[in-house]
PDB file of C-alpha atoms in Angstrom:
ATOM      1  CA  UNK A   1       0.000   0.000   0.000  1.00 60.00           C
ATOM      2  CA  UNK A   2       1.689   3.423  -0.663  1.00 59.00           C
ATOM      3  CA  UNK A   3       1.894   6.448   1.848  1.00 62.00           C
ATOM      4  CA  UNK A   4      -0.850   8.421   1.017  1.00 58.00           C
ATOM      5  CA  UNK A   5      -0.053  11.443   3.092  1.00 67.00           C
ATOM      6  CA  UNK A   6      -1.921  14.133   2.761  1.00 85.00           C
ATOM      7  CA  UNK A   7      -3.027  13.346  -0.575  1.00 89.00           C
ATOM      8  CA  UNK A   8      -6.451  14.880  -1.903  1.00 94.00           C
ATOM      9  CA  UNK A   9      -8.809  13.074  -4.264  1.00 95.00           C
ATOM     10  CA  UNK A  10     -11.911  15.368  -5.634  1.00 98.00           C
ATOM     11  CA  UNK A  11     -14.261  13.589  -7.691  1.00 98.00           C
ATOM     12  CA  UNK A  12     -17.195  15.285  -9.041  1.00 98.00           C
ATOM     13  CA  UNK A  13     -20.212  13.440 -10.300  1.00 98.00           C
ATOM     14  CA  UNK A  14     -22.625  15.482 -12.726  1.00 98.00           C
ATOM     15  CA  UNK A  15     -25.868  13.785 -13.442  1.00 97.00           C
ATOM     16  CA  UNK A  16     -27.627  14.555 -16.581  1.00 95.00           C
ATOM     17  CA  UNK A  17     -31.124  13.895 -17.740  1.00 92.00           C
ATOM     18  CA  UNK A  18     -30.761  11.742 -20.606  1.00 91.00           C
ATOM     19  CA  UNK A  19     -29.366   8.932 -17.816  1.00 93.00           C
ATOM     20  CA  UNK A  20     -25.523  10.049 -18.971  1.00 96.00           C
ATOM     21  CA  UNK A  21     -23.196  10.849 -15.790  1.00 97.00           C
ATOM     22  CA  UNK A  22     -19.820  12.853 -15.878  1.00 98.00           C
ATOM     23  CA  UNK A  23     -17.421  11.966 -13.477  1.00 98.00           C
ATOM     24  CA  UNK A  24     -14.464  14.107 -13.088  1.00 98.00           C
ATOM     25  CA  UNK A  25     -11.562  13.390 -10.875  1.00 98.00           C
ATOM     26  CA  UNK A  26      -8.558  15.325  -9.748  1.00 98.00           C
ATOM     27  CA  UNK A  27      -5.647  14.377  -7.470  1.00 96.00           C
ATOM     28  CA  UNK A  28      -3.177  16.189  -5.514  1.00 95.00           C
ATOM     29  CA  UNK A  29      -0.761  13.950  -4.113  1.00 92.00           C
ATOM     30  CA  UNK A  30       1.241  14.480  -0.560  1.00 87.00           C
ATOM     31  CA  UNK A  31       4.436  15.044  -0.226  1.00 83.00           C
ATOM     32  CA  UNK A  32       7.122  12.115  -0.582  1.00 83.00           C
ATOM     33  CA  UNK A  33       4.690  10.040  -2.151  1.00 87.00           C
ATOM     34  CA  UNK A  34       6.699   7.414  -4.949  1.00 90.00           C
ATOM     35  CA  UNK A  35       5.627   6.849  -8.465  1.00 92.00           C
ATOM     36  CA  UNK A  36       1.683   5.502  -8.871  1.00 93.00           C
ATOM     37  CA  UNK A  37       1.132   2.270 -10.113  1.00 92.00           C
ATOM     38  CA  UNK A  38      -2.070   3.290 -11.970  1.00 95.00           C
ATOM     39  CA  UNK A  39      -4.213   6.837 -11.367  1.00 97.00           C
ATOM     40  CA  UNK A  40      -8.045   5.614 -12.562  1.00 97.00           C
ATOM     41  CA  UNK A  41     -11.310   4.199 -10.875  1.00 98.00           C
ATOM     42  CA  UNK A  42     -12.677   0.701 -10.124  1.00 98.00           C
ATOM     43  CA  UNK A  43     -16.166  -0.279 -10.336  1.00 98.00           C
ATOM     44  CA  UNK A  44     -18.150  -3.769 -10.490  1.00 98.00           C
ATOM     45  CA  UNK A  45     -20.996  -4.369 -12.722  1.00 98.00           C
ATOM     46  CA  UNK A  46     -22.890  -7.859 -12.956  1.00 98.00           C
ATOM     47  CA  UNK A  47     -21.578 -10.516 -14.307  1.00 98.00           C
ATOM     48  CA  UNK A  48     -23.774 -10.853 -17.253  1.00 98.00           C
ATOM     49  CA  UNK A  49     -22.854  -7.672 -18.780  1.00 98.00           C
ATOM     50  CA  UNK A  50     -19.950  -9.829 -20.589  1.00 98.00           C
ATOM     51  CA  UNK A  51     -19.878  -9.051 -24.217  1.00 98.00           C
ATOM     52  CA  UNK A  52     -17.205  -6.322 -24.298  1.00 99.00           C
ATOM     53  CA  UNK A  53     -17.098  -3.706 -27.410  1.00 98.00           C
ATOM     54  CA  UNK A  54     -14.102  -1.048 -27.730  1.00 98.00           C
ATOM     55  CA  UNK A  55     -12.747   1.366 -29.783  1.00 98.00           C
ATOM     56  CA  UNK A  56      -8.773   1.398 -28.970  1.00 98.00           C
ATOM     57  CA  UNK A  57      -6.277  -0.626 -29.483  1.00 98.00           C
ATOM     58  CA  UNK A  58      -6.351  -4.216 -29.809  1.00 97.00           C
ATOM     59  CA  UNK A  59      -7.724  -6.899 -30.102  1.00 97.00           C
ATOM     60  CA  UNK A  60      -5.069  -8.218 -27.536  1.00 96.00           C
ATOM     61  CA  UNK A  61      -3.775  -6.612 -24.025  1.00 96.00           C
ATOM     62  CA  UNK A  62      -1.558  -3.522 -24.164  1.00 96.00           C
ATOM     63  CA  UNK A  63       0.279  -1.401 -21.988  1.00 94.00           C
ATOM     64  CA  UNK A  64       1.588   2.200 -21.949  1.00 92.00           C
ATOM     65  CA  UNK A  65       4.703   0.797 -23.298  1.00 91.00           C
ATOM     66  CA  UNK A  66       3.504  -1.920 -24.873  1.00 90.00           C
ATOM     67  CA  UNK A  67       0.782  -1.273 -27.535  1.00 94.00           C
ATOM     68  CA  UNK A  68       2.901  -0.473 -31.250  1.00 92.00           C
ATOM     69  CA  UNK A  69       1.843  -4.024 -32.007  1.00 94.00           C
ATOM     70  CA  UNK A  70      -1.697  -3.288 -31.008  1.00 96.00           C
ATOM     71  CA  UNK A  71      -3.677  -1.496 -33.687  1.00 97.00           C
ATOM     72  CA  UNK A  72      -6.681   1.003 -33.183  1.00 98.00           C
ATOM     73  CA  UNK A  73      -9.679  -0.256 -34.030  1.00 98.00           C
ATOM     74  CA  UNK A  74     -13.282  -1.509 -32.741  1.00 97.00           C
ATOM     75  CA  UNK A  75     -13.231  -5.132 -31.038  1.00 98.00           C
ATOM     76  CA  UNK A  76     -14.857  -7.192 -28.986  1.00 98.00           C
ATOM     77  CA  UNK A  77     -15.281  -9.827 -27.303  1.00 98.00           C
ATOM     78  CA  UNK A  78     -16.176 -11.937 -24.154  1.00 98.00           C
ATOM     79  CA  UNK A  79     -14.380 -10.725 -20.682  1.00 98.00           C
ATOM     80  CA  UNK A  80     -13.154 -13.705 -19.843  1.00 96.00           C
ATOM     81  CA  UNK A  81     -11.243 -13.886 -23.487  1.00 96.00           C
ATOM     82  CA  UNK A  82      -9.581 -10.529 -22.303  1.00 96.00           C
ATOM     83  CA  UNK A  83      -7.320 -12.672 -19.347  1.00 94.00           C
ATOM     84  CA  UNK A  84      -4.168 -13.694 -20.631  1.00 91.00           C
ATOM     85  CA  UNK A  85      -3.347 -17.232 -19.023  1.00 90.00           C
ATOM     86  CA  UNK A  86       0.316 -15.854 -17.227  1.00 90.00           C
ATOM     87  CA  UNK A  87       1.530 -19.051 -15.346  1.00 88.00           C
ATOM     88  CA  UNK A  88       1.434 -15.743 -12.237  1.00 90.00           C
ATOM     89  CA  UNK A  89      -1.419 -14.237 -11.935  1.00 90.00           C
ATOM     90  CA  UNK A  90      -0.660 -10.998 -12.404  1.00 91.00           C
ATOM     91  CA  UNK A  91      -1.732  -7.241 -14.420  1.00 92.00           C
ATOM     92  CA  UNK A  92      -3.748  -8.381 -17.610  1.00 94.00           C
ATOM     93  CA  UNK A  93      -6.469  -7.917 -20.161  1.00 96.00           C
ATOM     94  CA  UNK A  94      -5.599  -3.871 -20.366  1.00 97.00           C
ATOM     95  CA  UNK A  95      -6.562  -1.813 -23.327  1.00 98.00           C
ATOM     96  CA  UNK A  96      -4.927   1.643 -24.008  1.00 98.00           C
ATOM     97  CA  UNK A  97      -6.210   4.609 -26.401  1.00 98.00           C
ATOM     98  CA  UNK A  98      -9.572   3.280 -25.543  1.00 98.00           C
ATOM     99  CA  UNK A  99     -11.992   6.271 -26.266  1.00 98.00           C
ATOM    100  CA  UNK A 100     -14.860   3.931 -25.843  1.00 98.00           C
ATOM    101  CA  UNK A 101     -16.094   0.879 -24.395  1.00 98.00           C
ATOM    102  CA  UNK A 102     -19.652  -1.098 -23.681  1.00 98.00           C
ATOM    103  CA  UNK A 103     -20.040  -4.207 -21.666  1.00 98.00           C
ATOM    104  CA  UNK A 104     -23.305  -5.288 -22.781  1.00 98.00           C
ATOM    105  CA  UNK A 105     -25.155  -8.797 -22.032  1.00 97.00           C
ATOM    106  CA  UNK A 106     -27.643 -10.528 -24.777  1.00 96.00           C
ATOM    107  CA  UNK A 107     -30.093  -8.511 -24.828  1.00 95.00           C
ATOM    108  CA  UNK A 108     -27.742  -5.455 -25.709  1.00 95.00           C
ATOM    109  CA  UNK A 109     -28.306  -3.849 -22.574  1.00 96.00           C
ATOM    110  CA  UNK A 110     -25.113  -2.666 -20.170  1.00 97.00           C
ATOM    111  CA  UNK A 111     -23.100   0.166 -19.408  1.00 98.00           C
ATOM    112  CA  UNK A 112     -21.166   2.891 -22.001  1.00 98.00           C
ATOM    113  CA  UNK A 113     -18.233   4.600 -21.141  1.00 98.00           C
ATOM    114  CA  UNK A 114     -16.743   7.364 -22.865  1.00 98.00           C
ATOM    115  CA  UNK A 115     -12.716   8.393 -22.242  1.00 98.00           C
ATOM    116  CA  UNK A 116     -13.069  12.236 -22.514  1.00 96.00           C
ATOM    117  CA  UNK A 117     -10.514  12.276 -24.183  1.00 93.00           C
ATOM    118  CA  UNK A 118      -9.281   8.390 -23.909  1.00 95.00           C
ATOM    119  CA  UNK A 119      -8.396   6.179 -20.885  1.00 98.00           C
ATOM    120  CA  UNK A 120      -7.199   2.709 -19.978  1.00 98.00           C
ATOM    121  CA  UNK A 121      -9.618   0.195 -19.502  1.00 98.00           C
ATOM    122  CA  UNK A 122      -9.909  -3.326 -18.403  1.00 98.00           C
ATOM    123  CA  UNK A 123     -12.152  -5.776 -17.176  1.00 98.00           C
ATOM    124  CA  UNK A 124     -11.874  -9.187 -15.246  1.00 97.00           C
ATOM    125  CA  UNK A 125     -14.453 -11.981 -13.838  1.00 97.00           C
ATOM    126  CA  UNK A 126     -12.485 -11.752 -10.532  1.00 96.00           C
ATOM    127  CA  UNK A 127     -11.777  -8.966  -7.808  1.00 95.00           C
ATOM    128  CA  UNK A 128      -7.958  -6.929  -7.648  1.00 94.00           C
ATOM    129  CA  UNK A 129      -7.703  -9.181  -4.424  1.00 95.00           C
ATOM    130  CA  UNK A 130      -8.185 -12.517  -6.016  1.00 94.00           C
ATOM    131  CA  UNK A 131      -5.469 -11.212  -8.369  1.00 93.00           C
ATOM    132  CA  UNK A 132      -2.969 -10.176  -5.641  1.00 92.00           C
ATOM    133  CA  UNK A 133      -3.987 -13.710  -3.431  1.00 93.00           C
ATOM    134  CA  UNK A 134      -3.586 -15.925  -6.150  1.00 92.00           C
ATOM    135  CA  UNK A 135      -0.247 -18.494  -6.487  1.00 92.00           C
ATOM    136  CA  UNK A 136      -1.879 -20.170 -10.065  1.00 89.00           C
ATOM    137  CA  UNK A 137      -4.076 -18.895 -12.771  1.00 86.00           C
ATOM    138  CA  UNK A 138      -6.332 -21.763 -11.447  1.00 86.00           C
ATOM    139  CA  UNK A 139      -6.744 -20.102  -8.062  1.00 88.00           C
ATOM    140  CA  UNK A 140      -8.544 -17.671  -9.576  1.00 90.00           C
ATOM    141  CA  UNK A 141     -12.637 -18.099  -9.315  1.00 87.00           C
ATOM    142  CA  UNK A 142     -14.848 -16.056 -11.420  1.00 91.00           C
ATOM    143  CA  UNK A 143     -17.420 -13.942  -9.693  1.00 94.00           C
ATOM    144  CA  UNK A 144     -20.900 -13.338 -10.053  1.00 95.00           C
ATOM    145  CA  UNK A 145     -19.278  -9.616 -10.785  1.00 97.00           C
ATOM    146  CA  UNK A 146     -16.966  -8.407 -13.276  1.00 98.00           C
ATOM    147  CA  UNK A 147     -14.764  -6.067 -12.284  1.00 98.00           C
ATOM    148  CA  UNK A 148     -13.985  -2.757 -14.280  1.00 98.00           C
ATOM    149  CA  UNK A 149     -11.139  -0.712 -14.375  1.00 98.00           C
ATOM    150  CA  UNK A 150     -11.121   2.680 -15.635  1.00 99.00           C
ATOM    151  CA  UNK A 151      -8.175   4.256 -15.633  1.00 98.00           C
ATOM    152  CA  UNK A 152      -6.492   7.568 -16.794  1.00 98.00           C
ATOM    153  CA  UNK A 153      -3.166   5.969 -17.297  1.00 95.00           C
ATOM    154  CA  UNK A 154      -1.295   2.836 -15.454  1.00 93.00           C
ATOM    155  CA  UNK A 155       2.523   2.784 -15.510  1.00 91.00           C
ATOM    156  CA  UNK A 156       4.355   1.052 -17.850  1.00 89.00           C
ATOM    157  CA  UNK A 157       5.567  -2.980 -17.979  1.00 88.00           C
ATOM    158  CA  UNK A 158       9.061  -2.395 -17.597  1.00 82.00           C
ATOM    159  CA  UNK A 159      11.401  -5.158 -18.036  1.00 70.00           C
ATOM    160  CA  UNK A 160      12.198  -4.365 -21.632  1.00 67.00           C
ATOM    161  CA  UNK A 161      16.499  -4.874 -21.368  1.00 61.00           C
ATOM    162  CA  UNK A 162      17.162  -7.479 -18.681  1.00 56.00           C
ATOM    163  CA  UNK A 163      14.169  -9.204 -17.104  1.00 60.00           C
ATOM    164  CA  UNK A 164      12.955  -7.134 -13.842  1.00 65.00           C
ATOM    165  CA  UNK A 165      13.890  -4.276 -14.914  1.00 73.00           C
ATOM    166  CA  UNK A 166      12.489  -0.832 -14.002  1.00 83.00           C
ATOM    167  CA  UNK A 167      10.163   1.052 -15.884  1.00 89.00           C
ATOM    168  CA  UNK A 168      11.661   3.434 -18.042  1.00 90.00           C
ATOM    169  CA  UNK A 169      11.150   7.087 -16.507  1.00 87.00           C
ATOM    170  CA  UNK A 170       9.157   8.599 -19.298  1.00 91.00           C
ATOM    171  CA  UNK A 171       6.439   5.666 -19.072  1.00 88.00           C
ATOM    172  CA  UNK A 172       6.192   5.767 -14.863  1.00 93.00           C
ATOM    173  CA  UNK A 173       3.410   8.096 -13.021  1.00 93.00           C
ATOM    174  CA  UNK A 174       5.399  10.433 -10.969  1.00 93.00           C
ATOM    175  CA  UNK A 175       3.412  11.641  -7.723  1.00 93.00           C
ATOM    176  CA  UNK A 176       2.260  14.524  -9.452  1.00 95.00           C
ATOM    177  CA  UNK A 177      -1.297  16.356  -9.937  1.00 96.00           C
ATOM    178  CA  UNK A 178      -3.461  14.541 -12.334  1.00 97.00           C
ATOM    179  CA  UNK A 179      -7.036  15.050 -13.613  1.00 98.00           C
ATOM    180  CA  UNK A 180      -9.269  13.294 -16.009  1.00 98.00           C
ATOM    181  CA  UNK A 181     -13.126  12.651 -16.992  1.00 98.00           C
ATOM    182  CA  UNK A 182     -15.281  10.009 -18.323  1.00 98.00           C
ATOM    183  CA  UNK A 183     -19.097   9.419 -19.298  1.00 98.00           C
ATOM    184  CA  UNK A 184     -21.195   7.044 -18.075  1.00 98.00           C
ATOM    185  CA  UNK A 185     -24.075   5.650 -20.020  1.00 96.00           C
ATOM    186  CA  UNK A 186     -26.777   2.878 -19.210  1.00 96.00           C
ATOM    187  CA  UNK A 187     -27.668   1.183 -21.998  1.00 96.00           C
ATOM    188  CA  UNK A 188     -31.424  -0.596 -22.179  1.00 93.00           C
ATOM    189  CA  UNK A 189     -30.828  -2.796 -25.269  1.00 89.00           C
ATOM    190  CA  UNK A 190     -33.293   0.198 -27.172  1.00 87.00           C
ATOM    191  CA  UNK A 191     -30.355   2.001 -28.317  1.00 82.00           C
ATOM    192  CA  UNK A 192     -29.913   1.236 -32.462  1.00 75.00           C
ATOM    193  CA  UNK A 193     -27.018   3.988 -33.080  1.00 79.00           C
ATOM    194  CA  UNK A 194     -24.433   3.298 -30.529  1.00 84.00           C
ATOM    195  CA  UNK A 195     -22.327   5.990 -32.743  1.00 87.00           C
ATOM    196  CA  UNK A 196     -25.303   8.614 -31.141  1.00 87.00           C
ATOM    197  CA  UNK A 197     -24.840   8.071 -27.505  1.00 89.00           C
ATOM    198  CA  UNK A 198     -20.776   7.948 -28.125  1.00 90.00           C
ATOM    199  CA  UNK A 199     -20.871  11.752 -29.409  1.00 86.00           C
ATOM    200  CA  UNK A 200     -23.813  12.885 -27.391  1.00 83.00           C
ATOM    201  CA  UNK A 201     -23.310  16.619 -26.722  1.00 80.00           C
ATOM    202  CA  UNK A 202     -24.283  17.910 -23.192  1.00 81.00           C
ATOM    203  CA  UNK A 203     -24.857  20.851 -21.690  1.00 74.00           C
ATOM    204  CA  UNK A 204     -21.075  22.710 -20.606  1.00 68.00           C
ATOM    205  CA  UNK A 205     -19.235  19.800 -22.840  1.00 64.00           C
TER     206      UNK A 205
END
């Protein structure tokens, strides 16, 4: 767990008519505080909202310095195909340049989320602590819940030149001020232009 300090975290939540919900966060970290591992928001949904749709890069996992070989595009598919099978559990499934993503069950209905301007996403059928608990990918259960992640930015993989090594400096999240929105949209299965919602214009955006 890192020293927080006296670290602030403002998040502003501005609820619109039309269902759609702004959430704006801002940090101000305290003082001595090392680099971040990730600066974003978690969140579950239920479990049936599996199909996942996005437009960044893909189709497979990529990292902040990790995603040339990852093109931009719209994919999808199933959460649990997100996982990559690491003989450690560990980090996996992200997406970067994602400026939009839908986890949707059959019926089409789920939850839109719109980078303002792009984020980091990723999704998993188990919680961060099953992740951080778990000795073998087979120790991991999946949940009744999937678990979102919605990040600004995570640090980079590292490890690049000589296994375990650090990060390089211009892909780590010095303890810094950061800020960044997102929309949130629920989705009732109704919706035939999915293009619509994504550029929706709303009052002060």
């Amino acid at each position: 767990i890192l020293p927080a300090g006296k670290s602030e975290l403002n998040i502003v939540y501005t609820i619109y008519g039309s269902g759609d919900i702004v959430v704006d966060t801002r940090f101000t970290p305290g003082m001595k505080l090392p680099d971040l591992p990730r600066f974003g928001m978690q969140m579950q949904i239920p479990g049936r909202f599996n199909k996942m749709t996005w437009f960044g890069r893909g189709p497979h996992e990529s990292y902040w310095d990790r995603k040339t070989g990852a093109a931009i595009g719209i994919w999808e598919g199933s959460v649990e195909d997100q996982i990559h099978p690491y003989i450690f559990p560990q980090e996996t499934g992200n997406k970067t340049d994602v400026r939009w993503v839908t986890w949707t069950d059959s019926q089409k209905a789920g939850l839109l989320v719109v980078g303002m301007p792009g984020l980091s996403i990723s999704a998993w059928p188990f919680t961060m602590q099953d992740l951080e608990r778990a000795e073998h990918t087979f120790d991991l259960n999946h949940r009744r819940q999937i678990t979102v992640n919605i990040d600004h930015k995570q640090m980079g993989l590292g490890g690049d030149n000589s296994w375990g090594a650090r990060t390089h400096p211009e892909y780590r999240l010095p303890a810094k001020p950061y800020q960044y929105r997102f929309r949130l949209r629920p989705l009732d299965g109704s919706e035939k232009e999915i293009d619509t919602l994504i550029h929706a214009d709303l009052p002060g955006h």
